[in-house]
Amino acid sequence: MTIHQTPPTARALTVADAMEPLEYQISDDSTVDRASDILGSAHVGYLLVRDHNGRCEGVLTSRGLHAFRTRSWYTELTPVSATTHQRGPFAWPGMGLALARLAMQIKQLTVWPVVDEDGYTLGLLTADRVTGLLAVPTA
């Protein structure tokens, strides 16, 4: 019996084909000051937010911290969970990449967490990567 595998270029791309590894994460009970420090020192535009169980809660961007630009006693006490940040639903690995691109365009997302069936983050989907992969013709 011969098993024929479809080459990756001949099949429909999924989110699993495009997701990137996580680099920066923060827990939802960390302070806004801590999030600002990480965003600034790492020179990144977003942080993945995890809940107390380690599940994905969303993505925090520097835009979500805009209201907290002036540091004070308030930002030292304010948890990340109190900020405005992107929350679910999130992408899943088996989702078609074209569908993911459409969802990201509708929601105006530049990054989108990819989670498993239990809500744990597997990686991130970036708009640039999705656009690049879908621009390459498939056989």
Short mmCIF file of N, CA and C in Angstrom, two decimals:
data_model
loop_
_atom_site.label_atom_id
_atom_site.label_comp_id
_atom_site.label_asym_id
_atom_site.label_seq_id
_atom_site.Cartn_x
_atom_site.Cartn_y
_atom_site.Cartn_z
N MET A 1 0.85 -1.16 0.00
CA MET A 1 0.00 0.00 0.00
C MET A 1 0.90 1.23 0.00
N THR A 2 0.63 2.16 -0.88
CA THR A 2 1.40 3.38 -0.99
C THR A 2 0.58 4.52 -0.42
N ILE A 3 1.21 5.31 0.46
CA ILE A 3 0.55 6.47 1.05
C ILE A 3 1.12 7.70 0.37
N HIS A 4 0.25 8.51 -0.17
CA HIS A 4 0.67 9.74 -0.84
C HIS A 4 0.36 10.92 0.07
N GLN A 5 1.40 11.67 0.39
CA GLN A 5 1.19 12.86 1.19
C GLN A 5 1.10 14.06 0.26
N THR A 6 0.19 14.94 0.56
CA THR A 6 0.03 16.16 -0.21
C THR A 6 1.12 17.14 0.20
N PRO A 7 1.87 17.67 -0.77
CA PRO A 7 2.89 18.64 -0.40
C PRO A 7 2.26 19.88 0.20
N PRO A 8 2.97 20.57 1.12
CA PRO A 8 2.39 21.73 1.79
C PRO A 8 1.90 22.80 0.84
N THR A 9 2.54 22.96 -0.32
CA THR A 9 2.13 24.01 -1.24
C THR A 9 0.84 23.67 -1.97
N ALA A 10 0.46 22.39 -1.98
CA ALA A 10 -0.74 21.99 -2.72
C ALA A 10 -1.98 21.92 -1.84
N ARG A 11 -1.85 22.12 -0.56
CA ARG A 11 -3.01 22.06 0.31
C ARG A 11 -3.34 23.45 0.84
N ALA A 12 -4.50 23.57 1.38
CA ALA A 12 -4.90 24.86 1.95
C ALA A 12 -4.09 25.13 3.21
N LEU A 13 -3.59 26.33 3.33
CA LEU A 13 -2.81 26.71 4.52
C LEU A 13 -3.73 26.91 5.72
N THR A 14 -3.21 26.55 6.88
CA THR A 14 -3.95 26.74 8.13
C THR A 14 -3.18 27.70 9.02
N VAL A 15 -3.81 28.09 10.11
CA VAL A 15 -3.18 28.95 11.10
C VAL A 15 -1.91 28.29 11.65
N ALA A 16 -1.93 26.97 11.82
CA ALA A 16 -0.75 26.26 12.33
C ALA A 16 0.46 26.46 11.42
N ASP A 17 0.22 26.61 10.12
CA ASP A 17 1.32 26.84 9.18
C ASP A 17 1.93 28.23 9.34
N ALA A 18 1.18 29.16 9.87
CA ALA A 18 1.62 30.56 9.90
C ALA A 18 1.95 31.08 11.29
N MET A 19 1.55 30.38 12.34
CA MET A 19 1.75 30.94 13.68
C MET A 19 3.23 31.02 14.04
N GLU A 20 3.54 32.01 14.84
CA GLU A 20 4.89 32.26 15.29
C GLU A 20 4.96 32.00 16.79
N PRO A 21 6.16 31.72 17.30
CA PRO A 21 6.28 31.45 18.73
C PRO A 21 6.04 32.72 19.56
N LEU A 22 5.68 32.50 20.81
CA LEU A 22 5.45 33.61 21.74
C LEU A 22 6.79 34.15 22.21
N GLU A 23 6.86 35.45 22.35
CA GLU A 23 8.08 36.03 22.88
C GLU A 23 7.84 36.65 24.24
N TYR A 24 6.82 37.48 24.35
CA TYR A 24 6.62 38.22 25.59
C TYR A 24 5.21 38.00 26.11
N GLN A 25 5.14 37.67 27.40
CA GLN A 25 3.87 37.41 28.06
C GLN A 25 3.85 38.13 29.40
N ILE A 26 2.65 38.38 29.90
CA ILE A 26 2.49 38.99 31.21
C ILE A 26 1.22 38.42 31.84
N SER A 27 1.21 38.30 33.14
CA SER A 27 0.00 37.80 33.80
C SER A 27 -0.97 38.95 34.02
N ASP A 28 -2.25 38.63 34.07
CA ASP A 28 -3.27 39.66 34.18
C ASP A 28 -3.27 40.38 35.51
N ASP A 29 -2.58 39.82 36.52
CA ASP A 29 -2.51 40.52 37.79
C ASP A 29 -1.25 41.36 37.94
N SER A 30 -0.39 41.38 36.92
CA SER A 30 0.77 42.28 36.92
C SER A 30 0.28 43.71 36.78
N THR A 31 1.09 44.66 37.19
CA THR A 31 0.67 46.06 37.14
C THR A 31 0.90 46.68 35.77
N VAL A 32 0.19 47.75 35.55
CA VAL A 32 0.33 48.52 34.32
C VAL A 32 1.76 49.04 34.19
N ASP A 33 2.35 49.47 35.31
CA ASP A 33 3.75 49.93 35.28
C ASP A 33 4.67 48.83 34.76
N ARG A 34 4.48 47.61 35.20
CA ARG A 34 5.31 46.48 34.76
C ARG A 34 5.13 46.24 33.26
N ALA A 35 3.89 46.28 32.79
CA ALA A 35 3.62 46.09 31.37
C ALA A 35 4.30 47.18 30.54
N SER A 36 4.22 48.42 31.00
CA SER A 36 4.87 49.53 30.30
C SER A 36 6.38 49.33 30.24
N ASP A 37 6.95 48.87 31.34
CA ASP A 37 8.39 48.61 31.39
C ASP A 37 8.80 47.55 30.38
N ILE A 38 8.03 46.48 30.29
CA ILE A 38 8.36 45.38 29.36
C ILE A 38 8.22 45.86 27.92
N LEU A 39 7.12 46.53 27.62
CA LEU A 39 6.92 47.04 26.26
C LEU A 39 8.04 47.98 25.84
N GLY A 40 8.44 48.84 26.76
CA GLY A 40 9.49 49.80 26.46
C GLY A 40 10.87 49.19 26.35
N SER A 41 11.22 48.33 27.28
CA SER A 41 12.58 47.77 27.28
C SER A 41 12.78 46.71 26.20
N ALA A 42 11.73 45.98 25.87
CA ALA A 42 11.85 44.93 24.85
C ALA A 42 11.61 45.48 23.44
N HIS A 43 11.14 46.72 23.35
CA HIS A 43 10.85 47.36 22.06
C HIS A 43 9.88 46.52 21.23
N VAL A 44 8.81 46.09 21.90
CA VAL A 44 7.77 45.32 21.21
C VAL A 44 6.47 46.10 21.26
N GLY A 45 5.57 45.77 20.39
CA GLY A 45 4.30 46.48 20.32
C GLY A 45 3.16 45.82 21.05
N TYR A 46 3.39 44.61 21.59
CA TYR A 46 2.31 43.90 22.25
C TYR A 46 2.85 42.88 23.25
N LEU A 47 2.00 42.54 24.20
CA LEU A 47 2.26 41.49 25.19
C LEU A 47 1.06 40.55 25.22
N LEU A 48 1.32 39.27 25.31
CA LEU A 48 0.26 38.31 25.50
C LEU A 48 -0.13 38.35 26.98
N VAL A 49 -1.41 38.41 27.27
CA VAL A 49 -1.89 38.45 28.65
C VAL A 49 -2.44 37.08 29.01
N ARG A 50 -1.93 36.53 30.13
CA ARG A 50 -2.38 35.23 30.65
C ARG A 50 -3.18 35.44 31.92
N ASP A 51 -4.19 34.58 32.14
CA ASP A 51 -4.95 34.65 33.40
C ASP A 51 -4.21 33.88 34.48
N HIS A 52 -4.81 33.78 35.66
CA HIS A 52 -4.15 33.13 36.79
C HIS A 52 -3.93 31.63 36.58
N ASN A 53 -4.62 31.03 35.60
CA ASN A 53 -4.43 29.61 35.28
C ASN A 53 -3.45 29.40 34.12
N GLY A 54 -2.95 30.49 33.55
CA GLY A 54 -2.02 30.39 32.43
C GLY A 54 -2.69 30.37 31.07
N ARG A 55 -4.02 30.49 31.05
CA ARG A 55 -4.73 30.52 29.77
C ARG A 55 -4.66 31.92 29.15
N CYS A 56 -4.82 31.96 27.87
CA CYS A 56 -4.76 33.22 27.14
C CYS A 56 -5.96 34.09 27.48
N GLU A 57 -5.67 35.32 27.86
CA GLU A 57 -6.75 36.28 28.11
C GLU A 57 -6.85 37.30 26.99
N GLY A 58 -5.74 37.54 26.30
CA GLY A 58 -5.77 38.50 25.21
C GLY A 58 -4.41 39.06 24.91
N VAL A 59 -4.42 40.19 24.21
CA VAL A 59 -3.19 40.87 23.81
C VAL A 59 -3.29 42.32 24.26
N LEU A 60 -2.24 42.77 24.92
CA LEU A 60 -2.15 44.16 25.37
C LEU A 60 -1.17 44.89 24.46
N THR A 61 -1.58 46.01 23.94
CA THR A 61 -0.71 46.83 23.09
C THR A 61 -0.38 48.13 23.82
N SER A 62 0.58 48.84 23.29
CA SER A 62 0.93 50.13 23.88
C SER A 62 -0.27 51.08 23.80
N ARG A 63 -1.11 50.89 22.78
CA ARG A 63 -2.33 51.70 22.66
C ARG A 63 -3.26 51.48 23.85
N GLY A 64 -3.33 50.24 24.34
CA GLY A 64 -4.16 49.93 25.49
C GLY A 64 -3.66 50.55 26.78
N LEU A 65 -2.38 50.96 26.78
CA LEU A 65 -1.80 51.61 27.96
C LEU A 65 -1.78 53.13 27.83
N HIS A 66 -2.33 53.63 26.74
CA HIS A 66 -2.28 55.07 26.48
C HIS A 66 -2.85 55.90 27.63
N ALA A 67 -3.93 55.46 28.21
CA ALA A 67 -4.55 56.20 29.32
C ALA A 67 -3.68 56.22 30.57
N PHE A 68 -2.66 55.35 30.60
CA PHE A 68 -1.81 55.23 31.78
C PHE A 68 -0.40 55.80 31.55
N ARG A 69 -0.25 56.66 30.55
CA ARG A 69 1.07 57.17 30.19
C ARG A 69 1.76 57.89 31.35
N THR A 70 1.01 58.67 32.07
CA THR A 70 1.61 59.37 33.21
C THR A 70 1.63 58.42 34.39
N ARG A 71 2.81 58.10 34.82
CA ARG A 71 2.94 57.15 35.93
C ARG A 71 2.58 57.83 37.25
N SER A 72 1.88 57.09 38.06
CA SER A 72 1.46 57.61 39.36
C SER A 72 1.19 56.43 40.28
N TRP A 73 0.74 56.73 41.46
CA TRP A 73 0.39 55.66 42.39
C TRP A 73 -0.70 54.79 41.79
N TYR A 74 -1.54 55.40 40.93
CA TYR A 74 -2.65 54.66 40.33
C TYR A 74 -2.13 53.56 39.40
N THR A 75 -1.13 53.87 38.56
CA THR A 75 -0.61 52.86 37.64
C THR A 75 0.21 51.80 38.37
N GLU A 76 0.75 52.17 39.52
CA GLU A 76 1.49 51.18 40.31
C GLU A 76 0.57 50.13 40.91
N LEU A 77 -0.71 50.46 41.04
CA LEU A 77 -1.67 49.55 41.65
C LEU A 77 -2.65 48.92 40.65
N THR A 78 -2.73 49.46 39.46
CA THR A 78 -3.70 48.99 38.48
C THR A 78 -3.22 47.71 37.80
N PRO A 79 -4.02 46.64 37.86
CA PRO A 79 -3.61 45.39 37.18
C PRO A 79 -3.88 45.47 35.68
N VAL A 80 -3.13 44.71 34.94
CA VAL A 80 -3.28 44.65 33.49
C VAL A 80 -4.71 44.26 33.12
N SER A 81 -5.35 43.43 33.94
CA SER A 81 -6.71 42.99 33.64
C SER A 81 -7.71 44.15 33.58
N ALA A 82 -7.36 45.30 34.16
CA ALA A 82 -8.24 46.46 34.15
C ALA A 82 -8.06 47.33 32.92
N THR A 83 -7.11 46.99 32.06
CA THR A 83 -6.85 47.80 30.87
C THR A 83 -7.75 47.37 29.72
N THR A 84 -7.76 48.19 28.71
CA THR A 84 -8.46 47.85 27.48
C THR A 84 -7.49 47.06 26.64
N HIS A 85 -7.77 45.80 26.44
CA HIS A 85 -6.92 44.99 25.57
C HIS A 85 -7.78 44.00 24.80
N GLN A 86 -7.21 43.55 23.69
CA GLN A 86 -7.93 42.62 22.83
C GLN A 86 -8.21 41.32 23.59
N ARG A 87 -9.43 40.89 23.56
CA ARG A 87 -9.82 39.63 24.19
C ARG A 87 -10.37 38.70 23.11
N GLY A 88 -10.72 37.47 23.50
CA GLY A 88 -11.16 36.46 22.54
C GLY A 88 -12.39 36.85 21.78
N PRO A 89 -12.83 36.04 20.86
CA PRO A 89 -12.33 34.70 20.57
C PRO A 89 -10.98 34.76 19.85
N PHE A 90 -10.26 33.66 19.92
CA PHE A 90 -8.93 33.58 19.35
C PHE A 90 -8.90 32.58 18.21
N ALA A 91 -7.80 32.60 17.48
CA ALA A 91 -7.62 31.66 16.37
C ALA A 91 -7.29 30.28 16.94
N TRP A 92 -7.52 29.24 16.15
CA TRP A 92 -7.14 27.89 16.53
C TRP A 92 -6.30 27.30 15.39
N PRO A 93 -5.45 26.32 15.69
CA PRO A 93 -4.49 25.82 14.70
C PRO A 93 -5.09 25.30 13.41
N GLY A 94 -6.23 24.64 13.45
CA GLY A 94 -6.83 24.05 12.25
C GLY A 94 -7.63 25.02 11.40
N MET A 95 -7.77 26.24 11.85
CA MET A 95 -8.53 27.25 11.11
C MET A 95 -7.82 27.57 9.79
N GLY A 96 -8.58 27.72 8.73
CA GLY A 96 -8.00 28.09 7.44
C GLY A 96 -7.36 29.46 7.52
N LEU A 97 -6.21 29.61 6.88
CA LEU A 97 -5.48 30.87 6.94
C LEU A 97 -6.23 32.00 6.24
N ALA A 98 -6.91 31.70 5.17
CA ALA A 98 -7.69 32.74 4.48
C ALA A 98 -8.82 33.25 5.38
N LEU A 99 -9.46 32.35 6.11
CA LEU A 99 -10.50 32.75 7.05
C LEU A 99 -9.90 33.59 8.18
N ALA A 100 -8.74 33.19 8.67
CA ALA A 100 -8.08 33.95 9.73
C ALA A 100 -7.74 35.36 9.25
N ARG A 101 -7.27 35.47 8.01
CA ARG A 101 -6.95 36.80 7.47
C ARG A 101 -8.21 37.67 7.42
N LEU A 102 -9.30 37.09 6.97
CA LEU A 102 -10.55 37.83 6.91
C LEU A 102 -10.98 38.29 8.31
N ALA A 103 -10.92 37.40 9.28
CA ALA A 103 -11.29 37.75 10.66
C ALA A 103 -10.39 38.86 11.21
N MET A 104 -9.09 38.77 10.92
CA MET A 104 -8.16 39.79 11.39
C MET A 104 -8.45 41.14 10.74
N GLN A 105 -8.82 41.12 9.47
CA GLN A 105 -9.16 42.37 8.78
C GLN A 105 -10.42 42.99 9.36
N ILE A 106 -11.42 42.16 9.59
CA ILE A 106 -12.68 42.66 10.14
C ILE A 106 -12.48 43.23 11.54
N LYS A 107 -11.68 42.54 12.35
CA LYS A 107 -11.44 42.98 13.73
C LYS A 107 -10.30 43.99 13.82
N GLN A 108 -9.66 44.29 12.68
CA GLN A 108 -8.53 45.23 12.61
C GLN A 108 -7.41 44.83 13.56
N LEU A 109 -7.00 43.56 13.47
CA LEU A 109 -5.95 43.03 14.32
C LEU A 109 -4.63 42.94 13.57
N THR A 110 -3.55 43.26 14.26
CA THR A 110 -2.22 43.05 13.68
C THR A 110 -1.61 41.78 14.25
N VAL A 111 -2.04 41.37 15.43
CA VAL A 111 -1.62 40.09 16.02
C VAL A 111 -2.85 39.42 16.60
N TRP A 112 -2.84 38.07 16.58
CA TRP A 112 -3.98 37.31 17.08
C TRP A 112 -3.45 36.04 17.73
N PRO A 113 -3.75 35.82 19.01
CA PRO A 113 -3.28 34.61 19.67
C PRO A 113 -3.91 33.35 19.06
N VAL A 114 -3.13 32.28 19.05
CA VAL A 114 -3.61 30.97 18.61
C VAL A 114 -3.65 30.10 19.86
N VAL A 115 -4.82 29.53 20.15
CA VAL A 115 -4.98 28.75 21.38
C VAL A 115 -5.43 27.33 21.07
N ASP A 116 -5.18 26.44 22.04
CA ASP A 116 -5.68 25.07 21.91
C ASP A 116 -7.10 25.01 22.45
N GLU A 117 -7.68 23.81 22.47
CA GLU A 117 -9.08 23.67 22.89
C GLU A 117 -9.31 24.00 24.36
N ASP A 118 -8.22 24.07 25.15
CA ASP A 118 -8.36 24.42 26.57
C ASP A 118 -8.06 25.88 26.85
N GLY A 119 -7.71 26.65 25.81
CA GLY A 119 -7.45 28.07 25.98
C GLY A 119 -6.01 28.43 26.25
N TYR A 120 -5.10 27.46 26.15
CA TYR A 120 -3.69 27.76 26.35
C TYR A 120 -3.07 28.22 25.03
N THR A 121 -2.23 29.21 25.10
CA THR A 121 -1.66 29.80 23.91
C THR A 121 -0.61 28.90 23.28
N LEU A 122 -0.72 28.72 21.97
CA LEU A 122 0.23 27.92 21.21
C LEU A 122 1.20 28.81 20.43
N GLY A 123 0.76 30.00 20.09
CA GLY A 123 1.58 30.92 19.30
C GLY A 123 0.78 32.16 18.95
N LEU A 124 1.35 32.94 18.06
CA LEU A 124 0.71 34.17 17.61
C LEU A 124 0.64 34.19 16.10
N LEU A 125 -0.39 34.79 15.60
CA LEU A 125 -0.56 35.00 14.18
C LEU A 125 -0.39 36.49 13.93
N THR A 126 0.50 36.86 13.02
CA THR A 126 0.69 38.28 12.70
C THR A 126 0.14 38.55 11.31
N ALA A 127 -0.41 39.74 11.16
CA ALA A 127 -1.00 40.12 9.87
C ALA A 127 0.05 40.08 8.76
N ASP A 128 1.27 40.51 9.06
CA ASP A 128 2.33 40.50 8.05
C ASP A 128 2.64 39.08 7.56
N ARG A 129 2.72 38.15 8.50
CA ARG A 129 3.02 36.76 8.13
C ARG A 129 1.88 36.15 7.30
N VAL A 130 0.66 36.40 7.71
CA VAL A 130 -0.50 35.87 6.99
C VAL A 130 -0.52 36.42 5.57
N THR A 131 -0.34 37.72 5.44
CA THR A 131 -0.34 38.35 4.11
C THR A 131 0.77 37.77 3.24
N GLY A 132 1.94 37.60 3.83
CA GLY A 132 3.07 37.05 3.08
C GLY A 132 2.82 35.63 2.60
N LEU A 133 2.29 34.80 3.46
CA LEU A 133 2.04 33.41 3.09
C LEU A 133 0.93 33.28 2.05
N LEU A 134 -0.09 34.09 2.18
CA LEU A 134 -1.20 33.99 1.24
C LEU A 134 -0.88 34.65 -0.10
N ALA A 135 0.16 35.46 -0.14
CA ALA A 135 0.57 36.09 -1.40
C ALA A 135 1.33 35.10 -2.29
N VAL A 136 1.89 34.04 -1.67
CA VAL A 136 2.62 33.03 -2.42
C VAL A 136 1.61 32.08 -3.05
N PRO A 137 1.65 31.94 -4.37
CA PRO A 137 0.67 31.04 -5.02
C PRO A 137 0.90 29.58 -4.62
N THR A 138 -0.21 28.88 -4.42
CA THR A 138 -0.13 27.44 -4.11
C THR A 138 -0.41 26.65 -5.37
N ALA A 139 0.18 25.48 -5.46
CA ALA A 139 0.00 24.65 -6.65
C ALA A 139 -1.33 23.94 -6.63
#
